[in-house]
CSV table of C-alpha atoms in Angstrom, one decimal:
chain,number,residue,atom,x,y,z
T,1,MET,CA,-0.1,-0.1,-0.1
T,2,SER,CA,1.4,3.4,-1.0
T,3,ALA,CA,1.8,6.5,1.3
T,4,PHE,CA,-1.4,7.9,-0.4
T,5,GLY,CA,-3.8,5.2,0.7
T,6,GLY,CA,-3.6,2.8,-2.1
T,7,LEU,CA,-3.7,5.4,-4.9
T,8,GLY,CA,-0.8,3.4,-6.5
T,9,GLY,CA,1.4,6.5,-7.4
T,10,THR,CA,-1.3,8.2,-9.5
T,11,ILE,CA,-2.8,11.7,-9.0
T,12,GLY,CA,-6.1,12.3,-10.9
T,13,GLY,CA,-5.5,9.1,-12.9
T,14,ARG,CA,-2.1,10.3,-14.2
T,15,CYS,CA,1.3,9.1,-13.1
T,16,ALA,CA,3.0,11.4,-10.8
T,17,ARG,CA,6.3,11.1,-12.6
T,18,SER,CA,4.9,12.7,-15.9
T,19,TYR,CA,4.7,16.1,-13.9
T,20,THR,CA,8.4,16.3,-13.8
T,21,SER,CA,8.9,16.9,-17.5
T,22,TYR,CA,6.5,19.8,-17.9
T,23,VAL,CA,7.5,22.9,-15.8
T,24,LEU,CA,4.0,24.4,-15.3
T,25,GLU,CA,2.4,21.0,-14.6
T,26,ALA,CA,5.2,20.4,-11.8
T,27,ARG,CA,4.4,23.9,-10.3
T,28,HIS,CA,0.7,23.2,-10.3
T,29,LEU,CA,1.3,20.0,-8.6
T,30,LEU,CA,3.5,21.5,-5.9
T,31,VAL,CA,1.0,24.3,-5.2
T,32,GLY,CA,-1.8,21.6,-5.0
T,33,ILE,CA,0.3,19.7,-2.5
T,34,ARG,CA,1.2,22.7,-0.6
T,35,LYS,CA,-2.5,23.8,-0.2
T,36,LEU,CA,-3.2,20.3,1.2
T,37,VAL,CA,-0.4,20.6,3.8
T,38,TYR,CA,-1.6,24.2,4.7
T,39,VAL,CA,-4.9,22.7,5.7
T,40,ALA,CA,-3.3,19.6,7.3
T,41,LEU,CA,-1.2,22.1,9.4
T,42,ARG,CA,-4.2,24.0,10.4
T,43,GLN,CA,-6.1,20.9,11.4
T,44,ASP,CA,-3.1,19.6,13.3
T,45,TRP,CA,-3.0,16.5,11.3
T,46,ILE,CA,0.7,17.0,10.7
T,47,GLU,CA,3.4,19.1,12.6
T,48,ILE,CA,5.9,20.2,10.0
T,49,ASP,CA,5.6,21.1,6.4
T,50,PRO,CA,7.4,18.6,4.1
T,51,THR,CA,7.2,20.8,1.2
T,52,ALA,CA,9.0,23.7,2.7
T,53,ALA,CA,12.4,23.1,1.0
T,54,VAL,CA,11.0,21.9,-2.5
T,55,GLU,CA,11.8,24.3,-5.3
T,56,TRP,CA,10.0,24.1,-8.5
T,57,ARG,CA,12.1,26.2,-10.8
T,58,PRO,CA,14.3,24.4,-13.2
T,59,ALA,CA,17.6,25.6,-14.5
T,60,TYR,CA,17.2,28.4,-17.0
T,61,SER,CA,19.8,29.5,-19.4
T,62,GLY,CA,17.6,31.9,-21.3
T,63,TRP,CA,16.0,31.8,-24.8
T,64,LYS,CA,17.9,30.5,-27.8
T,65,ALA,CA,18.0,32.7,-30.7
T,66,TRP,CA,16.7,31.5,-34.0
T,67,SER,CA,19.1,30.7,-36.9
T,68,ARG,CA,18.6,32.7,-40.0
T,69,GLU,CA,17.3,29.4,-41.8
T,70,ALA,CA,14.5,29.0,-39.2
T,71,MET,CA,13.6,32.7,-39.4
T,72,THR,CA,13.5,32.4,-43.3
T,73,GLN,CA,11.3,29.2,-42.9
T,74,PHE,CA,8.9,30.8,-40.4
T,75,GLU,CA,8.4,33.9,-42.6
T,76,ASN,CA,7.8,31.8,-45.6
T,77,ARG,CA,5.3,29.8,-43.8
T,78,TRP,CA,3.6,32.7,-42.0
T,79,PRO,CA,3.1,35.8,-44.4
T,80,LEU,CA,2.6,39.2,-42.9
T,81,GLY,CA,-0.8,39.8,-41.6
T,82,THR,CA,-1.3,36.2,-40.2
T,83,ALA,CA,-1.8,35.6,-36.5
T,84,ALA,CA,1.7,34.2,-36.0
T,85,ARG,CA,3.3,37.5,-37.5
T,86,THR,CA,1.1,40.1,-35.6
T,87,CYS,CA,3.5,40.7,-32.7
């Protein structure tokens, strides 16, 4: 039996490991768990916050610039006036 009462490592029918590959999903999972922990702390079900030291931010090295070939391919695919080129 797992620590979550027999859920078998799934959260909402999805494997908990799948959240690690998507930054926003990982953050949403952490926020949800922290909300549950907050309630558990207020109800005196637990004494410490196990998520206090957990950070969700991945290593970030900045945006990569497009190559000239990629820019030309984008401009040929999306002419001026299309939704992709409005910004």
